[in-house]
Amino acid sequence: MKYVRIGGYGPGIVTVGGGLTRVTSPSFLAAHPSQPVLYAVGELERGWLTAFQADGSDLGPLDERPSEGSYPCHVAVAPEGGLLAVANYGDGTATLYRLDERGAFAGEPIVLRHEGSGPDKGRQEGPHAHQAVFHDGVVHVSDLGTDEIRRYRYDGTALEPITLPPGTGPRHYAFSGSRLYVAGELDGTVTLIDGERRTTVPASRHEGDNAPSHLQLDGDLVYVANRGPNTIAVLRAADLSPVAEVPSGGDWPRHFAIDGDRLYVANQNSREVTIFTLRDGVPEPSGERYEVESPACVLIR
């Protein structure tokens, strides 16, 4: 059986159809690739990480550690299962934790601090790590504050970063082979990077301010959530040409998850997760929704 787990602010982690575990501000979730373990970040000034045993609908505490930074907003586990990465938005710190055979934290963390800034004085006064992604044996960390995708080996050795135009504010991103797709929160764009070729398009065709949040690939399509227009845009992965753009079903779509022909959208400000059916890749309202206080992340498990 699959479970939809929702992280948010205030009420904690919700298992749709199977109980509620209350923790403080678990704004992002990740699952271990082979163990029944769920990880959550506590987006607080003194950030934390919690590992839960996730057998069926029940969540039991397994382990807890500090995130070694402030306001962590993203957590990811390596495909091999032995390493976890967390992005701390507040001070830009990225942290790596080894995981043991149970999925619990092991040993001392590798703390990756960063410096730098960008042209947006209100949002780029310093580094702001936003997402961690494992790809081709490298940990990638988007830094909204410095307009970079920072890159590290698993032992914490820094590699040359991928740089984006000043003021982009990279937030979430995804890889497909050699291609990298990046949502720019500050300039409202989606960028495709493929070797020396770069293609940048507006994330939304609506006028007005837009702060794209989550980006995800599914097949030959790119999906991006647009906060402001409150839409989900669908683009072709090959060239970022538009396919469709539909209302998100609520206010401030912070995150979404795709599961087969179903799309779950966490509309943070309207306190609901809206469910769509994908028909030829285009989201259509299913009429289903879940009331959740300030949903921030959807994880299909």
PDB file of C-alpha atoms in Angstrom:
ATOM      1  CA  MET A   1       0.000   0.000   0.000  1.00  0.00           C
ATOM      2  CA  LYS A   2       1.219   3.517  -0.778  1.00  0.00           C
ATOM      3  CA  TYR A   3       1.035   6.364   1.701  1.00  0.00           C
ATOM      4  CA  VAL A   4       1.045  10.075   1.037  1.00  0.00           C
ATOM      5  CA  ARG A   5       3.063  11.851   3.693  1.00  0.00           C
ATOM      6  CA  ILE A   6       2.801  15.602   4.032  1.00  0.00           C
ATOM      7  CA  GLY A   7       5.263  17.843   5.844  1.00  0.00           C
ATOM      8  CA  GLY A   8       4.291  21.321   6.899  1.00  0.00           C
ATOM      9  CA  TYR A   9       4.528  24.055   9.492  1.00  0.00           C
ATOM     10  CA  GLY A  10       2.870  23.700  12.869  1.00  0.00           C
ATOM     11  CA  PRO A  11       0.970  20.395  12.799  1.00  0.00           C
ATOM     12  CA  GLY A  12       3.805  18.165  11.606  1.00  0.00           C
ATOM     13  CA  ILE A  13       3.732  15.070   9.443  1.00  0.00           C
ATOM     14  CA  VAL A  14       0.411  13.798   8.197  1.00  0.00           C
ATOM     15  CA  THR A  15      -0.078  10.289   6.838  1.00  0.00           C
ATOM     16  CA  VAL A  16      -3.171  10.449   4.687  1.00  0.00           C
ATOM     17  CA  GLY A  17      -5.381   7.505   5.586  1.00  0.00           C
ATOM     18  CA  GLY A  18      -3.182   6.470   8.474  1.00  0.00           C
ATOM     19  CA  GLY A  19      -2.634   8.699  11.466  1.00  0.00           C
ATOM     20  CA  LEU A  20      -0.859  11.881  12.464  1.00  0.00           C
ATOM     21  CA  THR A  21       2.526  12.476  14.044  1.00  0.00           C
ATOM     22  CA  ARG A  22       2.995  15.923  15.537  1.00  0.00           C
ATOM     23  CA  VAL A  23       6.462  17.461  15.354  1.00  0.00           C
ATOM     24  CA  THR A  24       7.676  21.032  14.992  1.00  0.00           C
ATOM     25  CA  SER A  25       7.876  22.601  11.536  1.00  0.00           C
ATOM     26  CA  PRO A  26       8.867  19.539   9.435  1.00  0.00           C
ATOM     27  CA  SER A  27       9.034  21.430   6.161  1.00  0.00           C
ATOM     28  CA  PHE A  28      10.671  18.702   4.065  1.00  0.00           C
ATOM     29  CA  LEU A  29      10.719  14.906   4.040  1.00  0.00           C
ATOM     30  CA  ALA A  30      12.840  12.174   2.463  1.00  0.00           C
ATOM     31  CA  ALA A  31      12.638   8.380   2.481  1.00  0.00           C
ATOM     32  CA  HIS A  32      15.481   5.883   2.793  1.00  0.00           C
ATOM     33  CA  PRO A  33      15.823   3.940  -0.485  1.00  0.00           C
ATOM     34  CA  SER A  34      15.863   0.487   1.125  1.00  0.00           C
ATOM     35  CA  GLN A  35      14.884   0.797   4.812  1.00  0.00           C
ATOM     36  CA  PRO A  36      11.466   1.771   6.227  1.00  0.00           C
ATOM     37  CA  VAL A  37      12.855   5.085   7.493  1.00  0.00           C
ATOM     38  CA  LEU A  38      11.538   8.595   6.959  1.00  0.00           C
ATOM     39  CA  TYR A  39      13.619  11.752   7.539  1.00  0.00           C
ATOM     40  CA  ALA A  40      12.281  15.204   8.367  1.00  0.00           C
ATOM     41  CA  VAL A  41      13.955  18.579   8.799  1.00  0.00           C
ATOM     42  CA  GLY A  42      12.770  20.962  11.510  1.00  0.00           C
ATOM     43  CA  GLU A  43      12.843  24.400   9.896  1.00  0.00           C
ATOM     44  CA  LEU A  44      13.863  26.325  13.018  1.00  0.00           C
ATOM     45  CA  GLU A  45      16.649  28.764  13.851  1.00  0.00           C
ATOM     46  CA  ARG A  46      18.453  25.859  15.506  1.00  0.00           C
ATOM     47  CA  GLY A  47      17.689  23.279  12.855  1.00  0.00           C
ATOM     48  CA  TRP A  48      17.184  19.590  13.517  1.00  0.00           C
ATOM     49  CA  LEU A  49      16.906  16.286  11.690  1.00  0.00           C
ATOM     50  CA  THR A  50      14.695  13.435  12.818  1.00  0.00           C
ATOM     51  CA  ALA A  51      14.671   9.854  11.536  1.00  0.00           C
ATOM     52  CA  PHE A  52      11.431   7.892  11.972  1.00  0.00           C
ATOM     53  CA  GLN A  53      10.670   4.215  11.627  1.00  0.00           C
ATOM     54  CA  ALA A  54       7.961   4.258   8.953  1.00  0.00           C
ATOM     55  CA  ASP A  55       6.288   0.865   9.064  1.00  0.00           C
ATOM     56  CA  GLY A  56       2.985   1.230   7.244  1.00  0.00           C
ATOM     57  CA  SER A  57       1.071   4.215   8.582  1.00  0.00           C
ATOM     58  CA  ASP A  58       2.892   4.327  11.924  1.00  0.00           C
ATOM     59  CA  LEU A  59       5.828   6.640  12.612  1.00  0.00           C
ATOM     60  CA  GLY A  60       8.130   5.910  15.542  1.00  0.00           C
ATOM     61  CA  PRO A  61      11.260   7.853  16.563  1.00  0.00           C
ATOM     62  CA  LEU A  62      14.551   6.277  15.478  1.00  0.00           C
ATOM     63  CA  ASP A  63      17.198   9.000  15.799  1.00  0.00           C
ATOM     64  CA  GLU A  64      17.675  12.759  15.940  1.00  0.00           C
ATOM     65  CA  ARG A  65      20.593  15.093  15.244  1.00  0.00           C
ATOM     66  CA  PRO A  66      21.158  18.837  14.741  1.00  0.00           C
ATOM     67  CA  SER A  67      21.210  20.049  11.157  1.00  0.00           C
ATOM     68  CA  GLU A  68      24.326  22.107  12.001  1.00  0.00           C
ATOM     69  CA  GLY A  69      22.730  25.205  10.479  1.00  0.00           C
ATOM     70  CA  SER A  70      19.675  27.444  10.678  1.00  0.00           C
ATOM     71  CA  TYR A  71      16.269  26.928   9.093  1.00  0.00           C
ATOM     72  CA  PRO A  72      16.905  23.677   7.188  1.00  0.00           C
ATOM     73  CA  CYS A  73      14.468  23.390   4.279  1.00  0.00           C
ATOM     74  CA  HIS A  74      15.500  20.254   2.373  1.00  0.00           C
ATOM     75  CA  VAL A  75      16.817  16.761   3.032  1.00  0.00           C
ATOM     76  CA  ALA A  76      17.855  13.979   0.636  1.00  0.00           C
ATOM     77  CA  VAL A  77      19.321  10.479   0.859  1.00  0.00           C
ATOM     78  CA  ALA A  78      21.877   9.066  -1.580  1.00  0.00           C
ATOM     79  CA  PRO A  79      20.573   6.290  -3.873  1.00  0.00           C
ATOM     80  CA  GLU A  80      23.010   3.909  -2.197  1.00  0.00           C
ATOM     81  CA  GLY A  81      21.432   4.725   1.164  1.00  0.00           C
ATOM     82  CA  GLY A  82      24.610   5.422   3.140  1.00  0.00           C
ATOM     83  CA  LEU A  83      24.641   9.225   3.114  1.00  0.00           C
ATOM     84  CA  LEU A  84      22.153  11.988   3.903  1.00  0.00           C
ATOM     85  CA  ALA A  85      22.402  15.655   2.939  1.00  0.00           C
ATOM     86  CA  VAL A  86      20.533  18.609   4.386  1.00  0.00           C
ATOM     87  CA  ALA A  87      20.320  22.182   3.073  1.00  0.00           C
ATOM     88  CA  ASN A  88      20.091  24.923   5.702  1.00  0.00           C
ATOM     89  CA  TYR A  89      18.460  27.968   4.162  1.00  0.00           C
ATOM     90  CA  GLY A  90      19.161  30.398   6.989  1.00  0.00           C
ATOM     91  CA  ASP A  91      22.964  30.430   6.899  1.00  0.00           C
ATOM     92  CA  GLY A  92      23.631  28.515   3.672  1.00  0.00           C
ATOM     93  CA  THR A  93      25.271  25.556   5.430  1.00  0.00           C
ATOM     94  CA  ALA A  94      24.991  22.119   3.841  1.00  0.00           C
ATOM     95  CA  THR A  95      25.532  19.099   6.078  1.00  0.00           C
ATOM     96  CA  LEU A  96      26.334  15.469   5.284  1.00  0.00           C
ATOM     97  CA  TYR A  97      25.568  12.612   7.689  1.00  0.00           C
ATOM     98  CA  ARG A  98      26.620   8.995   7.284  1.00  0.00           C
ATOM     99  CA  LEU A  99      23.801   6.474   7.823  1.00  0.00           C
ATOM    100  CA  ASP A 100      24.206   3.030   9.349  1.00  0.00           C
ATOM    101  CA  GLU A 101      22.510  -0.185   8.192  1.00  0.00           C
ATOM    102  CA  ARG A 102      19.326   0.742  10.077  1.00  0.00           C
ATOM    103  CA  GLY A 103      19.145   4.176   8.491  1.00  0.00           C
ATOM    104  CA  ALA A 104      20.164   5.936  11.728  1.00  0.00           C
ATOM    105  CA  PHE A 105      22.786   8.702  11.819  1.00  0.00           C
ATOM    106  CA  ALA A 106      26.367   7.501  12.267  1.00  0.00           C
ATOM    107  CA  GLY A 107      29.481   9.414  13.304  1.00  0.00           C
ATOM    108  CA  GLU A 108      30.196  13.115  13.112  1.00  0.00           C
ATOM    109  CA  PRO A 109      28.675  15.237  10.337  1.00  0.00           C
ATOM    110  CA  ILE A 110      30.564  16.905   7.512  1.00  0.00           C
ATOM    111  CA  VAL A 111      29.606  20.581   7.711  1.00  0.00           C
ATOM    112  CA  LEU A 112      29.952  22.544   4.470  1.00  0.00           C
ATOM    113  CA  ARG A 113      29.823  26.274   5.135  1.00  0.00           C
ATOM    114  CA  HIS A 114      29.749  28.835   2.350  1.00  0.00           C
ATOM    115  CA  GLU A 115      30.179  32.540   1.695  1.00  0.00           C
ATOM    116  CA  GLY A 116      28.953  34.920  -0.969  1.00  0.00           C
ATOM    117  CA  SER A 117      26.009  37.092  -1.949  1.00  0.00           C
ATOM    118  CA  GLY A 118      23.965  38.265  -4.924  1.00  0.00           C
ATOM    119  CA  PRO A 119      22.435  41.445  -6.331  1.00  0.00           C
ATOM    120  CA  ASP A 120      19.041  41.097  -4.604  1.00  0.00           C
ATOM    121  CA  LYS A 121      19.754  42.895  -1.314  1.00  0.00           C
ATOM    122  CA  GLY A 122      16.605  41.587   0.319  1.00  0.00           C
ATOM    123  CA  ARG A 123      17.106  37.895  -0.497  1.00  0.00           C
ATOM    124  CA  GLN A 124      20.779  37.499  -1.428  1.00  0.00           C
ATOM    125  CA  GLU A 125      22.628  39.186   1.432  1.00  0.00           C
ATOM    126  CA  GLY A 126      24.397  35.868   2.051  1.00  0.00           C
ATOM    127  CA  PRO A 127      24.292  32.184   1.095  1.00  0.00           C
ATOM    128  CA  HIS A 128      20.950  30.338   1.294  1.00  0.00           C
ATOM    129  CA  ALA A 129      21.187  26.617   0.590  1.00  0.00           C
ATOM    130  CA  HIS A 130      17.826  25.421  -0.744  1.00  0.00           C
ATOM    131  CA  GLN A 131      18.008  21.862  -2.087  1.00  0.00           C
ATOM    132  CA  ALA A 132      20.434  18.937  -1.997  1.00  0.00           C
ATOM    133  CA  VAL A 133      20.517  16.394  -4.837  1.00  0.00           C
ATOM    134  CA  PHE A 134      22.731  13.327  -5.298  1.00  0.00           C
ATOM    135  CA  HIS A 135      23.732  12.818  -8.939  1.00  0.00           C
ATOM    136  CA  ASP A 136      26.588  10.852 -10.504  1.00  0.00           C
ATOM    137  CA  GLY A 137      28.391  10.434  -7.190  1.00  0.00           C
ATOM    138  CA  VAL A 138      28.318  14.159  -6.410  1.00  0.00           C
ATOM    139  CA  VAL A 139      26.245  16.121  -3.881  1.00  0.00           C
ATOM    140  CA  HIS A 140      24.708  19.184  -5.536  1.00  0.00           C
ATOM    141  CA  VAL A 141      23.387  22.055  -3.397  1.00  0.00           C
ATOM    142  CA  SER A 142      21.439  24.953  -4.874  1.00  0.00           C
ATOM    143  CA  ASP A 143      22.319  28.290  -3.273  1.00  0.00           C
ATOM    144  CA  LEU A 144      19.653  30.925  -3.772  1.00  0.00           C
ATOM    145  CA  GLY A 145      21.866  33.575  -2.183  1.00  0.00           C
ATOM    146  CA  THR A 146      24.914  33.141  -4.426  1.00  0.00           C
ATOM    147  CA  ASP A 147      23.304  32.004  -7.716  1.00  0.00           C
ATOM    148  CA  GLU A 148      25.183  28.709  -7.730  1.00  0.00           C
ATOM    149  CA  ILE A 149      24.666  24.981  -7.742  1.00  0.00           C
ATOM    150  CA  ARG A 150      27.449  24.033  -5.342  1.00  0.00           C
ATOM    151  CA  ARG A 151      29.098  20.635  -5.856  1.00  0.00           C
ATOM    152  CA  TYR A 152      30.848  18.312  -3.381  1.00  0.00           C
ATOM    153  CA  ARG A 153      32.291  14.827  -3.332  1.00  0.00           C
ATOM    154  CA  TYR A 154      30.848  12.496  -0.707  1.00  0.00           C
ATOM    155  CA  ASP A 155      33.788  13.264   1.579  1.00  0.00           C
ATOM    156  CA  GLY A 156      32.968  16.985   1.463  1.00  0.00           C
ATOM    157  CA  THR A 157      35.655  18.013  -1.038  1.00  0.00           C
ATOM    158  CA  ALA A 158      34.404  21.068  -2.936  1.00  0.00           C
ATOM    159  CA  LEU A 159      34.222  20.940  -6.734  1.00  0.00           C
ATOM    160  CA  GLU A 160      33.706  23.754  -9.228  1.00  0.00           C
ATOM    161  CA  PRO A 161      30.135  25.073  -8.861  1.00  0.00           C
ATOM    162  CA  ILE A 162      27.619  25.561 -11.651  1.00  0.00           C
ATOM    163  CA  THR A 163      26.939  29.285 -11.880  1.00  0.00           C
ATOM    164  CA  LEU A 164      23.722  30.978 -12.951  1.00  0.00           C
ATOM    165  CA  PRO A 165      23.085  34.603 -13.973  1.00  0.00           C
ATOM    166  CA  PRO A 166      23.072  37.099 -11.081  1.00  0.00           C
ATOM    167  CA  GLY A 167      19.655  37.361  -9.479  1.00  0.00           C
ATOM    168  CA  THR A 168      18.400  33.952 -10.632  1.00  0.00           C
ATOM    169  CA  GLY A 169      17.972  32.615  -7.104  1.00  0.00           C
ATOM    170  CA  PRO A 170      18.124  28.874  -7.888  1.00  0.00           C
ATOM    171  CA  ARG A 171      15.685  26.897  -5.754  1.00  0.00           C
ATOM    172  CA  HIS A 172      14.729  23.364  -6.853  1.00  0.00           C
ATOM    173  CA  TYR A 173      16.244  21.544  -9.808  1.00  0.00           C
ATOM    174  CA  ALA A 174      16.443  18.121 -11.429  1.00  0.00           C
ATOM    175  CA  PHE A 175      18.807  16.092 -13.592  1.00  0.00           C
ATOM    176  CA  SER A 176      18.109  13.961 -16.639  1.00  0.00           C
ATOM    177  CA  GLY A 177      21.372  12.412 -17.790  1.00  0.00           C
ATOM    178  CA  SER A 178      23.634  15.300 -18.728  1.00  0.00           C
ATOM    179  CA  ARG A 179      20.774  17.800 -18.630  1.00  0.00           C
ATOM    180  CA  LEU A 180      20.087  20.024 -15.630  1.00  0.00           C
ATOM    181  CA  TYR A 181      16.788  21.879 -15.147  1.00  0.00           C
ATOM    182  CA  VAL A 182      16.717  24.750 -12.623  1.00  0.00           C
ATOM    183  CA  ALA A 183      13.824  26.795 -11.226  1.00  0.00           C
ATOM    184  CA  GLY A 184      14.842  30.389 -10.515  1.00  0.00           C
ATOM    185  CA  GLU A 185      12.822  31.627  -7.549  1.00  0.00           C
ATOM    186  CA  LEU A 186      13.928  35.252  -7.823  1.00  0.00           C
ATOM    187  CA  ASP A 187      13.751  35.816 -11.584  1.00  0.00           C
ATOM    188  CA  GLY A 188      10.749  33.528 -12.256  1.00  0.00           C
ATOM    189  CA  THR A 189      12.469  31.294 -14.803  1.00  0.00           C
ATOM    190  CA  VAL A 190      13.271  27.726 -15.731  1.00  0.00           C
ATOM    191  CA  THR A 191      16.741  27.091 -17.184  1.00  0.00           C
ATOM    192  CA  LEU A 192      17.932  24.041 -19.115  1.00  0.00           C
ATOM    193  CA  ILE A 193      21.695  23.466 -18.958  1.00  0.00           C
ATOM    194  CA  ASP A 194      23.121  20.850 -21.329  1.00  0.00           C
ATOM    195  CA  GLY A 195      26.868  21.223 -21.696  1.00  0.00           C
ATOM    196  CA  GLU A 196      27.534  24.629 -23.214  1.00  0.00           C
ATOM    197  CA  ARG A 197      23.900  25.061 -24.263  1.00  0.00           C
ATOM    198  CA  ARG A 198      21.586  27.022 -22.004  1.00  0.00           C
ATOM    199  CA  THR A 199      17.912  27.744 -22.560  1.00  0.00           C
ATOM    200  CA  THR A 200      15.947  30.002 -20.197  1.00  0.00           C
ATOM    201  CA  VAL A 201      12.197  30.594 -20.335  1.00  0.00           C
ATOM    202  CA  PRO A 202       9.600  32.168 -18.023  1.00  0.00           C
ATOM    203  CA  ALA A 203       8.220  29.592 -15.596  1.00  0.00           C
ATOM    204  CA  SER A 204       4.742  31.061 -16.056  1.00  0.00           C
ATOM    205  CA  ARG A 205       3.030  32.799 -18.956  1.00  0.00           C
ATOM    206  CA  HIS A 206       0.934  34.854 -16.533  1.00  0.00           C
ATOM    207  CA  GLU A 207       1.815  38.482 -15.919  1.00  0.00           C
ATOM    208  CA  GLY A 208       2.903  39.696 -12.511  1.00  0.00           C
ATOM    209  CA  ASP A 209       5.305  38.466  -9.848  1.00  0.00           C
ATOM    210  CA  ASN A 210       6.188  34.789  -9.763  1.00  0.00           C
ATOM    211  CA  ALA A 211       8.338  32.806  -7.309  1.00  0.00           C
ATOM    212  CA  PRO A 212       8.706  29.267  -8.705  1.00  0.00           C
ATOM    213  CA  SER A 213       9.095  26.651  -5.991  1.00  0.00           C
ATOM    214  CA  HIS A 214       9.358  22.963  -6.890  1.00  0.00           C
ATOM    215  CA  LEU A 215      10.489  21.515 -10.225  1.00  0.00           C
ATOM    216  CA  GLN A 216      10.199  17.864 -11.226  1.00  0.00           C
ATOM    217  CA  LEU A 217      10.805  15.771 -14.341  1.00  0.00           C
ATOM    218  CA  ASP A 218       8.406  13.042 -15.415  1.00  0.00           C
ATOM    219  CA  GLY A 219       9.138  11.311 -18.687  1.00  0.00           C
ATOM    220  CA  ASP A 220       9.714  13.930 -21.370  1.00  0.00           C
ATOM    221  CA  LEU A 221       7.973  16.699 -19.430  1.00  0.00           C
ATOM    222  CA  VAL A 222       9.068  19.261 -16.832  1.00  0.00           C
ATOM    223  CA  TYR A 223       6.614  20.388 -14.161  1.00  0.00           C
ATOM    224  CA  VAL A 224       7.088  23.554 -12.129  1.00  0.00           C
ATOM    225  CA  ALA A 225       4.946  25.126  -9.393  1.00  0.00           C
ATOM    226  CA  ASN A 226       4.429  28.878  -9.621  1.00  0.00           C
ATOM    227  CA  ARG A 227       3.690  30.891  -6.481  1.00  0.00           C
ATOM    228  CA  GLY A 228       1.975  34.155  -7.297  1.00  0.00           C
ATOM    229  CA  PRO A 229       0.120  32.973 -10.399  1.00  0.00           C
ATOM    230  CA  ASN A 230      -0.707  29.847  -8.344  1.00  0.00           C
ATOM    231  CA  THR A 231      -0.285  27.473 -11.257  1.00  0.00           C
ATOM    232  CA  ILE A 232       1.441  24.286 -12.334  1.00  0.00           C
ATOM    233  CA  ALA A 233       3.246  24.761 -15.643  1.00  0.00           C
ATOM    234  CA  VAL A 234       4.145  21.862 -17.929  1.00  0.00           C
ATOM    235  CA  LEU A 235       7.092  22.239 -20.324  1.00  0.00           C
ATOM    236  CA  ARG A 236       8.733  19.927 -22.837  1.00  0.00           C
ATOM    237  CA  ALA A 237      12.024  18.637 -21.486  1.00  0.00           C
ATOM    238  CA  ALA A 238      13.734  18.831 -24.874  1.00  0.00           C
ATOM    239  CA  ASP A 239      13.485  22.594 -25.330  1.00  0.00           C
ATOM    240  CA  LEU A 240      11.282  24.011 -22.514  1.00  0.00           C
ATOM    241  CA  SER A 241       8.488  24.801 -24.942  1.00  0.00           C
ATOM    242  CA  PRO A 242       5.124  25.219 -23.163  1.00  0.00           C
ATOM    243  CA  VAL A 243       2.629  22.364 -23.023  1.00  0.00           C
ATOM    244  CA  ALA A 244       0.075  23.606 -20.487  1.00  0.00           C
ATOM    245  CA  GLU A 245      -0.400  25.777 -17.415  1.00  0.00           C
ATOM    246  CA  VAL A 246      -3.242  25.075 -15.004  1.00  0.00           C
ATOM    247  CA  PRO A 247      -4.402  26.525 -11.666  1.00  0.00           C
ATOM    248  CA  SER A 248      -2.813  24.748  -8.697  1.00  0.00           C
ATOM    249  CA  GLY A 249      -6.177  24.407  -6.954  1.00  0.00           C
ATOM    250  CA  GLY A 250      -5.171  26.672  -4.082  1.00  0.00           C
ATOM    251  CA  ASP A 251      -2.879  29.429  -2.880  1.00  0.00           C
ATOM    252  CA  TRP A 252       0.951  29.342  -2.906  1.00  0.00           C
ATOM    253  CA  PRO A 253       1.881  25.905  -4.331  1.00  0.00           C
ATOM    254  CA  ARG A 254       5.085  25.205  -2.412  1.00  0.00           C
ATOM    255  CA  HIS A 255       5.642  21.601  -3.455  1.00  0.00           C
ATOM    256  CA  PHE A 256       4.104  18.721  -5.398  1.00  0.00           C
ATOM    257  CA  ALA A 257       4.662  15.038  -6.059  1.00  0.00           C
ATOM    258  CA  ILE A 258       3.831  12.837  -9.042  1.00  0.00           C
ATOM    259  CA  ASP A 259       2.748   9.222  -8.594  1.00  0.00           C
ATOM    260  CA  GLY A 260       1.817   7.534 -11.866  1.00  0.00           C
ATOM    261  CA  ASP A 261      -1.121   9.482 -13.253  1.00  0.00           C
ATOM    262  CA  ARG A 262      -1.713  11.433 -10.025  1.00  0.00           C
ATOM    263  CA  LEU A 263      -0.313  14.836  -9.069  1.00  0.00           C
ATOM    264  CA  TYR A 264      -0.460  16.013  -5.443  1.00  0.00           C
ATOM    265  CA  VAL A 265      -0.007  19.778  -4.921  1.00  0.00           C
ATOM    266  CA  ALA A 266       0.754  21.272  -1.489  1.00  0.00           C
ATOM    267  CA  ASN A 267      -0.918  24.701  -1.500  1.00  0.00           C
ATOM    268  CA  GLN A 268       0.661  26.208   1.594  1.00  0.00           C
ATOM    269  CA  ASN A 269      -1.414  29.333   2.193  1.00  0.00           C
ATOM    270  CA  SER A 270      -4.834  27.794   1.468  1.00  0.00           C
ATOM    271  CA  ARG A 271      -4.050  24.829   3.751  1.00  0.00           C
ATOM    272  CA  GLU A 272      -4.844  22.060   1.319  1.00  0.00           C
ATOM    273  CA  VAL A 273      -3.307  19.368  -0.819  1.00  0.00           C
ATOM    274  CA  THR A 274      -5.089  19.254  -4.166  1.00  0.00           C
ATOM    275  CA  ILE A 275      -5.060  16.109  -6.306  1.00  0.00           C
ATOM    276  CA  PHE A 276      -4.981  16.100 -10.097  1.00  0.00           C
ATOM    277  CA  THR A 277      -5.205  13.375 -12.715  1.00  0.00           C
ATOM    278  CA  LEU A 278      -2.567  13.523 -15.442  1.00  0.00           C
ATOM    279  CA  ARG A 279      -4.005  13.034 -18.914  1.00  0.00           C
ATOM    280  CA  ASP A 280      -1.313  13.005 -21.583  1.00  0.00           C
ATOM    281  CA  GLY A 281       0.825  14.754 -18.987  1.00  0.00           C
ATOM    282  CA  VAL A 282      -1.607  17.624 -18.403  1.00  0.00           C
ATOM    283  CA  PRO A 283      -3.040  18.009 -14.855  1.00  0.00           C
ATOM    284  CA  GLU A 284      -6.826  17.885 -14.600  1.00  0.00           C
ATOM    285  CA  PRO A 285      -8.649  18.467 -11.285  1.00  0.00           C
ATOM    286  CA  SER A 286      -9.861  15.218  -9.725  1.00  0.00           C
ATOM    287  CA  GLY A 287     -12.121  16.931  -7.217  1.00  0.00           C
ATOM    288  CA  GLU A 288     -10.140  15.402  -4.348  1.00  0.00           C
ATOM    289  CA  ARG A 289      -8.310  17.403  -1.725  1.00  0.00           C
ATOM    290  CA  TYR A 290      -6.976  17.060   1.805  1.00  0.00           C
ATOM    291  CA  GLU A 291      -7.140  19.795   4.425  1.00  0.00           C
ATOM    292  CA  VAL A 292      -3.678  20.220   5.954  1.00  0.00           C
ATOM    293  CA  GLU A 293      -2.394  23.203   7.910  1.00  0.00           C
ATOM    294  CA  SER A 294       0.405  24.893   5.925  1.00  0.00           C
ATOM    295  CA  PRO A 295       1.489  21.896   3.779  1.00  0.00           C
ATOM    296  CA  ALA A 296       5.082  22.282   2.581  1.00  0.00           C
ATOM    297  CA  CYS A 297       6.105  18.886   1.167  1.00  0.00           C
ATOM    298  CA  VAL A 298       4.425  15.816  -0.309  1.00  0.00           C
ATOM    299  CA  LEU A 299       6.203  12.450  -0.252  1.00  0.00           C
ATOM    300  CA  ILE A 300       4.794   9.308  -1.875  1.00  0.00           C
ATOM    301  CA  ARG A 301       5.953   6.194  -0.045  1.00  0.00           C
TER     302      ARG A 301
END
